[in-house]
Coordinates of C-alpha atoms in Angstrom, one line a residue:
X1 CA 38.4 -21.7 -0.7
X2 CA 41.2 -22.5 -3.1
X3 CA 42.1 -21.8 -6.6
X4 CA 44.7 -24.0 -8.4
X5 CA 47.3 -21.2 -10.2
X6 CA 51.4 -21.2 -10.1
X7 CA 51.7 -17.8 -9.0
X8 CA 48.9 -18.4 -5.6
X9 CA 49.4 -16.6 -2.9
X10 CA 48.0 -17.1 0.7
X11 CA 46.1 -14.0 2.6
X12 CA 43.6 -13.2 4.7
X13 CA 40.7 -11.1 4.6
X14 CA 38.2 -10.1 6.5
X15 CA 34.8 -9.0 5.2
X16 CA 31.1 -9.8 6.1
X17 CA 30.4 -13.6 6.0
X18 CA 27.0 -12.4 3.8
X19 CA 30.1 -12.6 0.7
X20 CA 31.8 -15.7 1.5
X21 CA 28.1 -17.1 2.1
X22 CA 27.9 -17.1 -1.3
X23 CA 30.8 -19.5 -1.8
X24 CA 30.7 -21.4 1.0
X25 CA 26.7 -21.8 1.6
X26 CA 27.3 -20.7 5.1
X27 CA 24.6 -18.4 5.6
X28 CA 25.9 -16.5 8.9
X29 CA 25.9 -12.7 8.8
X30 CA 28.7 -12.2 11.7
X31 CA 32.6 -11.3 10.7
X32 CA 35.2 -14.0 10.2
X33 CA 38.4 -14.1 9.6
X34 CA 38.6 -16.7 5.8
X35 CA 41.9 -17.8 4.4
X36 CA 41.8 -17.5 0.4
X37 CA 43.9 -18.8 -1.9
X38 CA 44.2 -16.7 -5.2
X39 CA 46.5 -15.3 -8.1
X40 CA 45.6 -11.8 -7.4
X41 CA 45.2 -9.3 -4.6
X42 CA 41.3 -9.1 -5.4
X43 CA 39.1 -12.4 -4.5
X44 CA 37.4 -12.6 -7.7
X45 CA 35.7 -15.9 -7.8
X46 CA 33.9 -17.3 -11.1
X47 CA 30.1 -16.7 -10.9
X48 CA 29.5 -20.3 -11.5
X49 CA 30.5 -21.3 -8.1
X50 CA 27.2 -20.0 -7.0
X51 CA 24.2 -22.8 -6.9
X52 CA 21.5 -21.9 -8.9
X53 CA 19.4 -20.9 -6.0
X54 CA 22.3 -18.7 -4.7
X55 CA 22.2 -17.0 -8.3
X56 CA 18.2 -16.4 -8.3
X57 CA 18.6 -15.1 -4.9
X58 CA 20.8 -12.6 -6.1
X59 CA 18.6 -11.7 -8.9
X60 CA 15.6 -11.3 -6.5
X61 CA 17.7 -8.7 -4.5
X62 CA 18.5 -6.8 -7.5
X63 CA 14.1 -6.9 -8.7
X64 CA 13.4 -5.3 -5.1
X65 CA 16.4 -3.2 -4.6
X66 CA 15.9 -1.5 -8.4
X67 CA 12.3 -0.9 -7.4
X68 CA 13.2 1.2 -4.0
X69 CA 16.1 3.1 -6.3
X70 CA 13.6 3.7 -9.2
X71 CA 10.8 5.2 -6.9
X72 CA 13.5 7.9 -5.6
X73 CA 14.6 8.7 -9.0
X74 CA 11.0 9.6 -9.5
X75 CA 10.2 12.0 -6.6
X76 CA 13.6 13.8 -6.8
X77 CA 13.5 13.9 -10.1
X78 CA 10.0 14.5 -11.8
X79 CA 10.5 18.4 -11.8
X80 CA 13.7 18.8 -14.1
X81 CA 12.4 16.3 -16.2
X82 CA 9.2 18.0 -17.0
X83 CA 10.9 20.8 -18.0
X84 CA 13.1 19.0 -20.2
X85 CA 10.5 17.0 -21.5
X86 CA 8.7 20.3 -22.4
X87 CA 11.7 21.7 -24.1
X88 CA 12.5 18.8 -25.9
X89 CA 8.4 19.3 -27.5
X90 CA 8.1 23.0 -27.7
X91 CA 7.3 24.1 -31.3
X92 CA 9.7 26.2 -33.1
X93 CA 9.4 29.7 -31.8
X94 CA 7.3 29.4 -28.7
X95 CA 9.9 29.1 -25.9
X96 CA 13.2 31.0 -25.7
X97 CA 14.9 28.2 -23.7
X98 CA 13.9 26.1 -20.2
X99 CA 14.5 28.6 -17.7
X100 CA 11.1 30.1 -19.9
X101 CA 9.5 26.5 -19.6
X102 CA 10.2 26.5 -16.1
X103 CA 8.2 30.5 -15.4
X104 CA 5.1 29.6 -17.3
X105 CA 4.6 25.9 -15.9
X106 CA 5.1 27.7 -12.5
X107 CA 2.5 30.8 -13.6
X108 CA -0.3 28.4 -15.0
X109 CA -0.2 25.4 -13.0
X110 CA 1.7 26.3 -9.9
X111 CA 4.9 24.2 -8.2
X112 CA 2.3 20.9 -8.5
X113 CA 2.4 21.7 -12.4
X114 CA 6.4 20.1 -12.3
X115 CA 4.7 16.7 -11.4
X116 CA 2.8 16.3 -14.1
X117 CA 2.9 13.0 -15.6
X118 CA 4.7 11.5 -12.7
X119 CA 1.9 8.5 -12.0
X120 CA 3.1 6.9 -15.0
X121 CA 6.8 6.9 -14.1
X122 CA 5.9 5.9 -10.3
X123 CA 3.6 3.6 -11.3
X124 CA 5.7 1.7 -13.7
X125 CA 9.2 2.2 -11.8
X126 CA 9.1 -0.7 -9.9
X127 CA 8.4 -3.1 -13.0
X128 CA 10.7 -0.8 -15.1
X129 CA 13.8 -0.7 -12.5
X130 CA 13.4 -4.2 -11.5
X131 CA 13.6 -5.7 -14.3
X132 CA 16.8 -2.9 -15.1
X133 CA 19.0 -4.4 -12.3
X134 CA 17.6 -7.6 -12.6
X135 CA 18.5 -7.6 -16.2
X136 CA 22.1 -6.1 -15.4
X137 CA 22.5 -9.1 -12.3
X138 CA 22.0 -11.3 -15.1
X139 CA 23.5 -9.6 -17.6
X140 CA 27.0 -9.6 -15.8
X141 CA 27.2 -13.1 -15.2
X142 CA 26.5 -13.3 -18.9
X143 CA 29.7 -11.3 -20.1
X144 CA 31.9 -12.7 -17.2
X145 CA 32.4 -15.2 -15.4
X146 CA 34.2 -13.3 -12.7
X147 CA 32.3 -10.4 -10.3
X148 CA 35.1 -8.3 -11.1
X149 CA 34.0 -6.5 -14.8
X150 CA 36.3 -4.6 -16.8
X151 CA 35.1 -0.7 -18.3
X152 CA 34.3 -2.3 -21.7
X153 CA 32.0 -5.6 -19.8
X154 CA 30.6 -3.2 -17.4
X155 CA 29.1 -1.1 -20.8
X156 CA 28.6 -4.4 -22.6
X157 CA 26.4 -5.5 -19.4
X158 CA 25.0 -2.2 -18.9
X159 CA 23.8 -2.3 -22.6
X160 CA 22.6 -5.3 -22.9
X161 CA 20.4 -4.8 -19.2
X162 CA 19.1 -1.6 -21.3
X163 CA 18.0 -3.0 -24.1
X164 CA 15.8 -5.5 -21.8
X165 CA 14.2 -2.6 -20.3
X166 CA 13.3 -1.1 -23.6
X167 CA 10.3 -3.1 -23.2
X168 CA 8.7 -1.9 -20.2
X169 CA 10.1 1.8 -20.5
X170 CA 8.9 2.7 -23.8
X171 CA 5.0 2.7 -22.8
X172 CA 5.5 4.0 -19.2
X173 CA 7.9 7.6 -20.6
X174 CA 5.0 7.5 -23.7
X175 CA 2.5 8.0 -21.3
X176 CA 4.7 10.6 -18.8
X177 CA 5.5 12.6 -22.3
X178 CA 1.7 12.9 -23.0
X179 CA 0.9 14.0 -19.5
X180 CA 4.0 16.3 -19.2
X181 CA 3.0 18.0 -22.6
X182 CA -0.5 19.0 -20.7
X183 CA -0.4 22.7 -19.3
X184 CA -2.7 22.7 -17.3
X185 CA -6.0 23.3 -19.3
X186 CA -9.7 22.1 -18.6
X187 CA -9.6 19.7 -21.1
X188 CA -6.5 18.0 -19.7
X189 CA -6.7 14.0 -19.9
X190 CA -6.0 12.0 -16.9
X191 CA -3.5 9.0 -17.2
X192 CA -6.2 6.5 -17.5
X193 CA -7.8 8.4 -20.3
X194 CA -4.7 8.5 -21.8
X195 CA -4.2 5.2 -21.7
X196 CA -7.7 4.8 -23.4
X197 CA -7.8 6.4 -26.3
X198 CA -4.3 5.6 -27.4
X199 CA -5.5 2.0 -27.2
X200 CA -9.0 2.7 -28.4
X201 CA -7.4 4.5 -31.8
X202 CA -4.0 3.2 -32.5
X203 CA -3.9 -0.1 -30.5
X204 CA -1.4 -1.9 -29.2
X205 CA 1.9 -1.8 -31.4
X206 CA 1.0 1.7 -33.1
X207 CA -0.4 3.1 -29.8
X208 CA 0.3 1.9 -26.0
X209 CA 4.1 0.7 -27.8
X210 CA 4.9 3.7 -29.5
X211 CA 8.3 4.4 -30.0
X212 CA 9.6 1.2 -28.8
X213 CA 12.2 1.1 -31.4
X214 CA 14.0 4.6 -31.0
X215 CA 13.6 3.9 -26.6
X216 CA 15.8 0.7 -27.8
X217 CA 18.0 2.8 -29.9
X218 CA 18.3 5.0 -26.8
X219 CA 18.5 3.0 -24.2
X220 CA 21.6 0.9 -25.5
X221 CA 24.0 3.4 -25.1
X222 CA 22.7 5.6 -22.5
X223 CA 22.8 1.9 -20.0
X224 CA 26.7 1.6 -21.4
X225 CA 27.2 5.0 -19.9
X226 CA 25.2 4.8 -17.2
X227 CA 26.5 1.9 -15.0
X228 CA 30.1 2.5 -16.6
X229 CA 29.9 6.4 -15.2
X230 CA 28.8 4.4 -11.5
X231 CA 31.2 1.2 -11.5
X232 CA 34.3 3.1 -12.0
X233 CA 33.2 6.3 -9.9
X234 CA 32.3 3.4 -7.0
X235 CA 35.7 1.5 -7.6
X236 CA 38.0 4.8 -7.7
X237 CA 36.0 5.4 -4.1
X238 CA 36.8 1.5 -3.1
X239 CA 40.7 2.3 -4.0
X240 CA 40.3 5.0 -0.6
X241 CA 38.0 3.8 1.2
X242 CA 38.1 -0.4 1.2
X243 CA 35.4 -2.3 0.2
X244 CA 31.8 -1.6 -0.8
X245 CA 30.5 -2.1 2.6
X246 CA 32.1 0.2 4.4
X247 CA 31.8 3.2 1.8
X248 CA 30.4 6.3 3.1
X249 CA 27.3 7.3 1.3
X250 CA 27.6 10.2 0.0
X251 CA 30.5 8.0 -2.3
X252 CA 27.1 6.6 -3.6
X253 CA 25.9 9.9 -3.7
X254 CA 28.6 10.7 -6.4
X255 CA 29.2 7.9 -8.4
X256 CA 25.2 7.7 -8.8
X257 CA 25.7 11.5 -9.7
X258 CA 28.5 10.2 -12.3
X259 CA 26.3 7.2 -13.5
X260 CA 23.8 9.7 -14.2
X261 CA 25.8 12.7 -16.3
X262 CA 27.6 9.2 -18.4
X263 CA 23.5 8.3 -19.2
X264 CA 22.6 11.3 -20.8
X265 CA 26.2 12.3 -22.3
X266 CA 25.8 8.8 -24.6
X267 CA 21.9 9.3 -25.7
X268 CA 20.3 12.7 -25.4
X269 CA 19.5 13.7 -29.2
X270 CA 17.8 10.0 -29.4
X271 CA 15.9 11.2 -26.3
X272 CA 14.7 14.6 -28.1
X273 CA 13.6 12.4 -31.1
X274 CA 12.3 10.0 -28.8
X275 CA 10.2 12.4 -27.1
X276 CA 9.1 14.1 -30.2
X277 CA 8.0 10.5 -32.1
X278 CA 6.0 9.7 -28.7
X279 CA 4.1 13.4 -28.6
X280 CA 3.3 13.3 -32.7
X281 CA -0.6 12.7 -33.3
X282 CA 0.1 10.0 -36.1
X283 CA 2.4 7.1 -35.4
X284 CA 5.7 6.8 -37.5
X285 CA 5.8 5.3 -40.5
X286 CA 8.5 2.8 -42.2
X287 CA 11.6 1.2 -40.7
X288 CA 13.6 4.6 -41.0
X289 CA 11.4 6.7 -39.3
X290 CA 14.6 7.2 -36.0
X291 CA 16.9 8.8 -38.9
X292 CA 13.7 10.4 -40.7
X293 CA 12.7 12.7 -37.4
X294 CA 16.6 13.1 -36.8
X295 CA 16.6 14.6 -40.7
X296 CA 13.3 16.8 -39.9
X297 CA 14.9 18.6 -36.6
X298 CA 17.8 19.2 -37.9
X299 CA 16.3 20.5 -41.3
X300 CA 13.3 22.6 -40.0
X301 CA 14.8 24.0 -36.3
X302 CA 18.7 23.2 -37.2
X303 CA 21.3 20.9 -35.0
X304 CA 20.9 22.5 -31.9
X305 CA 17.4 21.3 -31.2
X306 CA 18.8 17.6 -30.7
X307 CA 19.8 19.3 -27.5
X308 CA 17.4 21.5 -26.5
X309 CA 16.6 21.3 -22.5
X310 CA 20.4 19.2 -22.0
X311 CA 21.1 21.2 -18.7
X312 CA 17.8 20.9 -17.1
X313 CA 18.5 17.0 -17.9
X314 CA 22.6 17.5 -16.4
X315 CA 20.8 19.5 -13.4
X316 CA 17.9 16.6 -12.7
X317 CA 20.6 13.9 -13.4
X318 CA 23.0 13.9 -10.5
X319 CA 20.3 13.8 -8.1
X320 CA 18.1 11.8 -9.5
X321 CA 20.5 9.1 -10.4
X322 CA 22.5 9.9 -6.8
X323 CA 19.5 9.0 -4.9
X324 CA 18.6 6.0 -7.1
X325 CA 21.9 3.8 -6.6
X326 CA 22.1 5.3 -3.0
X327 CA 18.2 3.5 -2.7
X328 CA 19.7 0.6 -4.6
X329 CA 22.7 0.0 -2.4
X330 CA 21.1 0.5 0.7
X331 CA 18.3 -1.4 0.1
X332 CA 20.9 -4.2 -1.0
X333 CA 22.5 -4.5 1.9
X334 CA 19.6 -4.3 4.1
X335 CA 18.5 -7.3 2.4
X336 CA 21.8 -8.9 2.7
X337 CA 22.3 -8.2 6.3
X338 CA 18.6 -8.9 7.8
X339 CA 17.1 -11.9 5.3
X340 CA 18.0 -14.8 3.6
X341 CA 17.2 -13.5 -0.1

């Protein structure tokens, strides 16, 4: 492979033919030895090299990959999040912090009471994280040309891959809120019925999309953070330990555990007002309603409600987000390795 620059320099590397396949078309999964030219010490190839078959490949490993990362989140992650959830809800007054969430959800519903509202997450992860990395595949080759991203195109990507999944997360954590806010009672509703009655009285826009606007207005900055916190945590690691194939996992484990604290640092008091615009019984009203609820909180229970249940959300997020790039990357390479996707 050959790139035409003054400064080219000759070396050779040796890495799993699965990458150069790319390049080359060769297909073969066994090591070679491959003579690059290039102006750098990095083999950063533009993106349009790939055929177009090569590059919807790539997006198809990204659909099934997010899918296996996204159901992990769920199961390792569902317990923390109720309590946050239920925090983030709580009337003035009623709770004295999550630590009191955490004893009465355990007292009137038992340890299963921590799952509630997790079929609506589990069901919808694999649309809702597929079309997350799908969206950020794409969205890199949008900002750059190169594989290789720099912090501020990693957040541009990552931002841009979050505002895509706006549209399949805001009904899927609408419904987990509604569950989640359930203790436990007779009267509980069941997902389905859920599902019902929102659509039955508010409809579509007003009822199964509510709060698509502020999960936008969230999801922006906390996807910036997010795959910005796991890029450079993963290329600090790279620096030490090579290349991405041959990085131990718990590496993953930790730059998923960084990609995780970097989503919730850039979005959290959108997630309270989120939360709390999803759980009202009427839907919001005008085109400021975001900066109305923000008003409201701060007004009624003061500033530090905009962060109520944050380390529940720090605690669930480095193992939530650990095992969901670990389940990602793994499931990446399998495909890589064993199929022709």
């Amino acid at each position: 492979v050959e790139r035409s620059s003054g400064s080219s320099r000759r070396m050779s590397l040796r890495r799993p033919c699965v990458e150069l396949s790319r390049i080359c078309g060769a297909g073969c999964t066994e090591y070679t030895e491959a003579s690059v030219f290039c102006s750098s010490s990095k083999m950063d190839l533009p993106s349009e090299s790939l055929t177009a078959g090569q590059q919807h490949a790539s997006t198809a490993v990204s659909l099934i990959s997010g899918s296996v990362g996204g159901t992990m989140q769920v199961l390792v992650g569902q317990p923390l999040d109720t309590i946050k959830t239920r925090a983030q809800i709580a009337p003035p007054g009623t709770i004295t912090g999550p630590m009191d969430v955490a004893k009465r959800t355990l007292a009137q519903e038992g340890f299963l009471g921590f799952y509630k509202g997790m079929l609506s997450p589990l069901f919808g992860v694999a649309g809702v994280n597929s079309l997350l990395f799908g969206a950020y595949a794409v969205s890199k080759r949008i900002v750059s040309p190169y594989p290789d991203l720099t912090v501020l195109q990693t957040a541009l990507a990552g931002s841009m891959a979050g505002a895509v999944n706006s549209v399949l997360a805001s009904p899927v954590e609408m419904f987990k809120v509604r569950m989640q806010a359930q203790y436990g009672k007779p009267n509980d509703l069941r997902l389905r019925e859920a599902v019902r009655l929102m659509w039955e009285k508010w409809g579509f826009r007003q009822g199964i999309m509510r709060g698509f606007w502020v999960t936008v207005a969230r999801e922006i900055p906390a996807y910036a953070g997010f795959y910005t916190g796991f890029e450079v945590s993963k290329q600090a690691f790279q620096k030490r330990y090579g290349s991405a194939q041959t990085l131990p996992v718990w590496t993953l484990l930790c730059s998923g555990a960084m990609g995780g604290i970097g989503y919730w640092t850039c979005c959290y008091p959108l997630d309270v007002i989120k939360s709390r615009i999803q759980m009202a019984d009427q839907p919001p009203k005008g085109i400021n309603y975001i900066a109305d609820t923000w008003r409201t909180i701060c007004r009624e229970e003061g500033g530090r409600a905009l962060f109520r249940g944050l380390m529940p959300t720090y605690l669930r997020a480095v193992p939530a987000a650990a095992s969901t790039f670990v389940g990602y990357e793994l499931t990446m390479e399998f495909l890589q390795k064993h199929t022709n996707i």
